[in-house]
PDB file of C-alpha atoms and ligand atoms in Angstrom:
ATOM      1  CA  MET O   1       0.000   0.000   0.000  1.00 77.00           C
ATOM      2  CA  ASN O   2       1.302   3.454  -0.885  1.00 95.00           C
ATOM      3  CA  GLU O   3       1.504   5.433   2.352  1.00 98.00           C
ATOM      4  CA  ARG O   4       2.637   8.747   3.740  1.00 98.00           C
ATOM      5  CA  THR O   5       4.547   9.157   6.977  1.00 98.00           C
ATOM      6  CA  LEU O   6       5.925  12.104   8.940  1.00 99.00           C
ATOM      7  CA  SER O   7       9.682  12.384   9.477  1.00 99.00           C
ATOM      8  CA  ILE O   8      11.361  14.876  11.784  1.00 99.00           C
ATOM      9  CA  ILE O   9      15.098  15.442  11.883  1.00 99.00           C
ATOM     10  CA  LYS O  10      15.130  16.470  15.545  1.00 99.00           C
ATOM     11  CA  PRO O  11      17.186  19.396  16.925  1.00 99.00           C
ATOM     12  CA  ASP O  12      20.153  17.096  17.748  1.00 98.00           C
ATOM     13  CA  GLY O  13      20.257  15.882  14.127  1.00 99.00           C
ATOM     14  CA  VAL O  14      20.258  19.445  12.825  1.00 99.00           C
ATOM     15  CA  ARG O  15      22.953  20.510  15.357  1.00 98.00           C
ATOM     16  CA  LYS O  16      25.145  17.573  14.342  1.00 98.00           C
ATOM     17  CA  GLY O  17      24.946  18.484  10.657  1.00 98.00           C
ATOM     18  CA  LEU O  18      23.016  15.362   9.688  1.00 99.00           C
ATOM     19  CA  ILE O  19      20.260  16.874   7.528  1.00 99.00           C
ATOM     20  CA  GLY O  20      22.017  15.825   4.329  1.00 98.00           C
ATOM     21  CA  GLU O  21      22.868  12.338   5.608  1.00 98.00           C
ATOM     22  CA  VAL O  22      19.278  11.608   6.615  1.00 98.00           C
ATOM     23  CA  ILE O  23      17.803  12.952   3.379  1.00 98.00           C
ATOM     24  CA  ARG O  24      20.362  11.022   1.304  1.00 98.00           C
ATOM     25  CA  ARG O  25      19.380   7.848   3.131  1.00 98.00           C
ATOM     26  CA  TYR O  26      15.683   8.409   2.385  1.00 98.00           C
ATOM     27  CA  GLU O  27      16.439   8.998  -1.301  1.00 98.00           C
ATOM     28  CA  GLN O  28      18.661   5.905  -1.467  1.00 98.00           C
ATOM     29  CA  GLU O  29      15.951   3.799   0.137  1.00 98.00           C
ATOM     30  CA  GLY O  30      13.324   5.069  -2.292  1.00 98.00           C
ATOM     31  CA  LEU O  31      11.278   7.026   0.222  1.00 98.00           C
ATOM     32  CA  LYS O  32       9.986   9.971  -1.796  1.00 98.00           C
ATOM     33  CA  ILE O  33      10.005  13.387  -0.099  1.00 98.00           C
ATOM     34  CA  VAL O  34       6.687  15.054  -0.925  1.00 98.00           C
ATOM     35  CA  ALA O  35       6.855  17.929   1.611  1.00 98.00           C
ATOM     36  CA  MET O  36       9.648  19.537   3.626  1.00 98.00           C
ATOM     37  CA  LYS O  37      10.294  22.564   5.838  1.00 98.00           C
ATOM     38  CA  MET O  38      12.351  23.812   8.759  1.00 98.00           C
ATOM     39  CA  VAL O  39      10.565  24.670  11.995  1.00 98.00           C
ATOM     40  CA  HIS O  40      11.632  25.745  15.457  1.00 99.00           C
ATOM     41  CA  LEU O  41       8.909  24.325  17.695  1.00 98.00           C
ATOM     42  CA  ASN O  42       7.948  26.259  20.775  1.00 98.00           C
ATOM     43  CA  LYS O  43       7.241  24.358  23.986  1.00 98.00           C
ATOM     44  CA  ALA O  44       3.473  24.318  23.455  1.00 98.00           C
ATOM     45  CA  GLU O  45       3.854  22.978  19.914  1.00 98.00           C
ATOM     46  CA  ALA O  46       6.220  20.251  21.118  1.00 98.00           C
ATOM     47  CA  LYS O  47       3.737  19.288  23.846  1.00 98.00           C
ATOM     48  CA  GLY O  48       0.902  19.174  21.326  1.00 98.00           C
ATOM     49  CA  PHE O  49       2.864  16.992  18.932  1.00 98.00           C
ATOM     50  CA  TYR O  50       3.837  14.537  21.690  1.00 98.00           C
ATOM     51  CA  ALA O  51       0.490  14.732  23.538  1.00 98.00           C
ATOM     52  CA  VAL O  52       0.271  10.909  23.520  1.00 97.00           C
ATOM     53  CA  HIS O  53       3.253  10.877  25.920  1.00 98.00           C
ATOM     54  CA  ARG O  54       1.847  13.439  28.364  1.00 98.00           C
ATOM     55  CA  GLY O  55       2.256  12.162  31.931  1.00 98.00           C
ATOM     56  CA  LYS O  56       5.260   9.980  31.181  1.00 98.00           C
ATOM     57  CA  PRO O  57       8.453  10.676  33.175  1.00 98.00           C
ATOM     58  CA  PHE O  58      10.359  11.844  30.082  1.00 98.00           C
ATOM     59  CA  PHE O  59       7.626  14.184  28.753  1.00 98.00           C
ATOM     60  CA  GLU O  60       8.983  17.430  30.233  1.00 98.00           C
ATOM     61  CA  SER O  61      12.569  16.775  29.160  1.00 98.00           C
ATOM     62  CA  LEU O  62      11.448  15.567  25.710  1.00 98.00           C
ATOM     63  CA  THR O  63       9.473  18.735  25.019  1.00 98.00           C
ATOM     64  CA  VAL O  64      12.356  20.945  26.243  1.00 98.00           C
ATOM     65  CA  PHE O  65      14.657  19.058  23.864  1.00 99.00           C
ATOM     66  CA  MET O  66      12.242  19.214  20.916  1.00 99.00           C
ATOM     67  CA  SER O  67      11.929  22.998  21.344  1.00 99.00           C
ATOM     68  CA  SER O  68      15.695  23.526  21.822  1.00 98.00           C
ATOM     69  CA  GLY O  69      16.461  24.377  18.185  1.00 98.00           C
ATOM     70  CA  PRO O  70      15.313  23.997  14.606  1.00 99.00           C
ATOM     71  CA  SER O  71      14.046  20.699  13.207  1.00 99.00           C
ATOM     72  CA  VAL O  72      13.418  19.572   9.636  1.00 99.00           C
ATOM     73  CA  VAL O  73       9.975  18.091   9.066  1.00 99.00           C
ATOM     74  CA  MET O  74       9.156  16.032   5.990  1.00 98.00           C
ATOM     75  CA  VAL O  75       6.394  13.914   4.530  1.00 98.00           C
ATOM     76  CA  LEU O  76       7.727  10.703   3.006  1.00 98.00           C
ATOM     77  CA  GLU O  77       5.728   8.639   0.543  1.00 98.00           C
ATOM     78  CA  GLY O  78       6.114   5.105  -0.719  1.00 98.00           C
ATOM     79  CA  GLU O  79       5.103   1.479  -0.511  1.00 98.00           C
ATOM     80  CA  LYS O  80       4.835   0.602   3.211  1.00 98.00           C
ATOM     81  CA  ALA O  81       6.532   3.953   3.963  1.00 98.00           C
ATOM     82  CA  ILE O  82       5.576   3.925   7.665  1.00 98.00           C
ATOM     83  CA  GLU O  83       7.130   0.547   8.444  1.00 98.00           C
ATOM     84  CA  ARG O  84      10.108   1.010   6.121  1.00 98.00           C
ATOM     85  CA  HIS O  85      10.928   4.374   7.670  1.00 98.00           C
ATOM     86  CA  ARG O  86      10.727   2.868  11.173  1.00 98.00           C
ATOM     87  CA  GLN O  87      13.189   0.171  10.068  1.00 98.00           C
ATOM     88  CA  ILE O  88      15.626   2.735   8.670  1.00 98.00           C
ATOM     89  CA  MET O  89      15.367   4.791  11.893  1.00 98.00           C
ATOM     90  CA  GLY O  90      15.961   1.854  14.252  1.00 98.00           C
ATOM     91  CA  ALA O  91      14.710   1.289  17.794  1.00 98.00           C
ATOM     92  CA  THR O  92      13.950   4.264  20.073  1.00 98.00           C
ATOM     93  CA  ASP O  93      17.002   3.465  22.219  1.00 98.00           C
ATOM     94  CA  PRO O  94      20.074   3.688  19.964  1.00 98.00           C
ATOM     95  CA  GLN O  95      21.781   0.954  21.995  1.00 98.00           C
ATOM     96  CA  GLN O  96      18.940  -1.407  21.039  1.00 98.00           C
ATOM     97  CA  ALA O  97      18.839  -0.265  17.403  1.00 98.00           C
ATOM     98  CA  ASP O  98      20.077  -2.545  14.618  1.00 98.00           C
ATOM     99  CA  GLU O  99      23.453  -1.931  12.989  1.00 98.00           C
ATOM    100  CA  GLY O 100      23.197   0.510  10.092  1.00 98.00           C
ATOM    101  CA  THR O 101      20.058   2.267  11.306  1.00 98.00           C
ATOM    102  CA  ILE O 102      20.083   6.060  11.633  1.00 98.00           C
ATOM    103  CA  ARG O 103      19.679   5.942  15.413  1.00 98.00           C
ATOM    104  CA  ARG O 104      22.402   3.320  15.876  1.00 98.00           C
ATOM    105  CA  MET O 105      24.788   5.265  13.678  1.00 98.00           C
ATOM    106  CA  TYR O 106      24.207   8.762  15.004  1.00 98.00           C
ATOM    107  CA  ALA O 107      22.147   8.967  18.223  1.00 98.00           C
ATOM    108  CA  ASP O 108      23.631   9.582  21.683  1.00 96.00           C
ATOM    109  CA  THR O 109      20.701   8.775  23.978  1.00 98.00           C
ATOM    110  CA  ILE O 110      17.181   7.347  24.009  1.00 98.00           C
ATOM    111  CA  GLU O 111      15.865  10.929  24.145  1.00 98.00           C
ATOM    112  CA  GLN O 112      18.190  12.604  21.658  1.00 98.00           C
ATOM    113  CA  ASN O 113      17.736  10.043  18.903  1.00 98.00           C
ATOM    114  CA  ILE O 114      18.002  12.151  15.729  1.00 99.00           C
ATOM    115  CA  VAL O 115      14.758  11.251  13.972  1.00 99.00           C
ATOM    116  CA  HIS O 116      11.037  10.851  14.483  1.00 99.00           C
ATOM    117  CA  GLY O 117       8.762   8.679  12.380  1.00 99.00           C
ATOM    118  CA  SER O 118       5.028   8.029  12.546  1.00 98.00           C
ATOM    119  CA  ASP O 119       4.347   4.541  13.933  1.00 98.00           C
ATOM    120  CA  SER O 120       0.951   3.794  12.309  1.00 98.00           C
ATOM    121  CA  THR O 121      -1.511   5.114   9.733  1.00 98.00           C
ATOM    122  CA  GLU O 122      -3.486   6.653  12.610  1.00 98.00           C
ATOM    123  CA  THR O 123      -0.511   8.591  13.986  1.00 98.00           C
ATOM    124  CA  ALA O 124       0.530   9.668  10.476  1.00 98.00           C
ATOM    125  CA  ALA O 125      -3.000  11.024   9.976  1.00 98.00           C
ATOM    126  CA  PHE O 126      -2.523  13.200  13.085  1.00 98.00           C
ATOM    127  CA  GLU O 127       1.119  14.112  12.599  1.00 98.00           C
ATOM    128  CA  ILE O 128       1.189  15.113   8.904  1.00 98.00           C
ATOM    129  CA  PRO O 129      -1.534  17.810   9.208  1.00 98.00           C
ATOM    130  CA  TYR O 130       0.143  18.995  12.446  1.00 98.00           C
ATOM    131  CA  PHE O 131       2.809  20.522  10.156  1.00 98.00           C
ATOM    132  CA  PHE O 132       1.498  20.570   6.585  1.00 98.00           C
ATOM    133  CA  SER O 133      -1.645  21.740   4.844  1.00 98.00           C
ATOM    134  CA  SER O 134      -2.672  19.653   1.818  1.00 97.00           C
ATOM    135  CA  SER O 135      -1.453  22.404  -0.548  1.00 98.00           C
ATOM    136  CA  GLU O 136       2.075  22.100   0.914  1.00 98.00           C
ATOM    137  CA  ILE O 137       2.296  18.414  -0.066  1.00 98.00           C
ATOM    138  CA  VAL O 138       3.236  17.837  -3.702  1.00 97.00           C
ATOM    139  CA  GLY O 139       2.048  15.152  -6.082  1.00 80.00           C
TER     140      GLY O 139
HETATM  141  P1  ADP W 201       9.701   6.518  18.914  1.00 57.34           P
HETATM  142  O1  ADP W 201      10.245   7.895  18.598  1.00 57.34           O
HETATM  143  O2  ADP W 201      10.691   5.439  18.595  1.00 57.34           O
HETATM  144  O3  ADP W 201       8.345   6.274  18.298  1.00 57.34           O
HETATM  145  P2  ADP W 201       8.312   6.844  21.469  1.00 57.34           P
HETATM  146  O4  ADP W 201       7.112   7.222  20.667  1.00 57.34           O
HETATM  147  O5  ADP W 201       8.163   5.780  22.479  1.00 57.34           O
HETATM  148  O6  ADP W 201       9.532   6.436  20.497  1.00 57.34           O
HETATM  149  O7  ADP W 201       8.872   8.112  22.228  1.00 57.34           O
HETATM  150  C1  ADP W 201       8.903   9.391  21.587  1.00 57.34           C
HETATM  151  C2  ADP W 201      10.242  10.036  21.873  1.00 57.34           C
HETATM  152  O8  ADP W 201      10.350  10.275  23.289  1.00 57.34           O
HETATM  153  C3  ADP W 201      11.461   9.190  21.548  1.00 57.34           C
HETATM  154  O9  ADP W 201      11.834   9.223  20.183  1.00 57.34           O
HETATM  155  C4  ADP W 201      12.501   9.825  22.426  1.00 57.34           C
HETATM  156  O10 ADP W 201      12.964  11.070  21.897  1.00 57.34           O
HETATM  157  C5  ADP W 201      11.693  10.100  23.684  1.00 57.34           C
HETATM  158  N1  ADP W 201      11.722   8.986  24.642  1.00 57.34           N
HETATM  159  C6  ADP W 201      11.076   7.805  24.563  1.00 57.34           C
HETATM  160  N2  ADP W 201      11.334   7.009  25.610  1.00 57.34           N
HETATM  161  C7  ADP W 201      12.170   7.716  26.421  1.00 57.34           C
HETATM  162  C8  ADP W 201      12.816   7.456  27.671  1.00 57.34           C
HETATM  163  N3  ADP W 201      12.632   6.313  28.306  1.00 57.34           N
HETATM  164  N4  ADP W 201      13.624   8.425  28.172  1.00 57.34           N
HETATM  165  C9  ADP W 201      13.804   9.598  27.525  1.00 57.34           C
HETATM  166  N5  ADP W 201      13.229   9.910  26.345  1.00 57.34           N
HETATM  167  C10 ADP W 201      12.429   8.993  25.784  1.00 57.34           C
HETATM  168 MG1   MG W 202       6.530   7.208  18.675  1.00 57.34          MG
END
């Protein structure tokens, strides 16, 4: 099934100069970029995006981190894009992530793990319009 998923290169990825690396990987893997922009989330926007994690012990720190600098947000499209992107990203904790995944290669901690990816069609349906209107998505 052709799907769309939301990717975020988080503030640590931007600070480490990994925008190009991550985008190159998506292009190599055949995930088509159909929307892209840079954003600097404020705290309220970070909390809204991660509302599903409200109440968890890492929520406060996560939203401070996500609002600590600019991020790159993208919509990726392709066959099984949600699952394929999750595989390319690797597990949430970089120490648990498979060899060759973005998080294993570049992430320092379970919190500062370089990339976000929608985990289901339902979350993609919430997350994509959180950043993009339909006219900002090409194709
Ligand atoms: P994923 O990003 O792999 O879908 P989750 O949805 O579980 O992971 O968590 C969202 C984000 O919250 C993670 O990417 C990470 O930045 C942060 N996070 C998750 N679990 C922890 C934790 N135990 N400690 C600190 N930060 C965490
Ligand atoms: Mg998640």
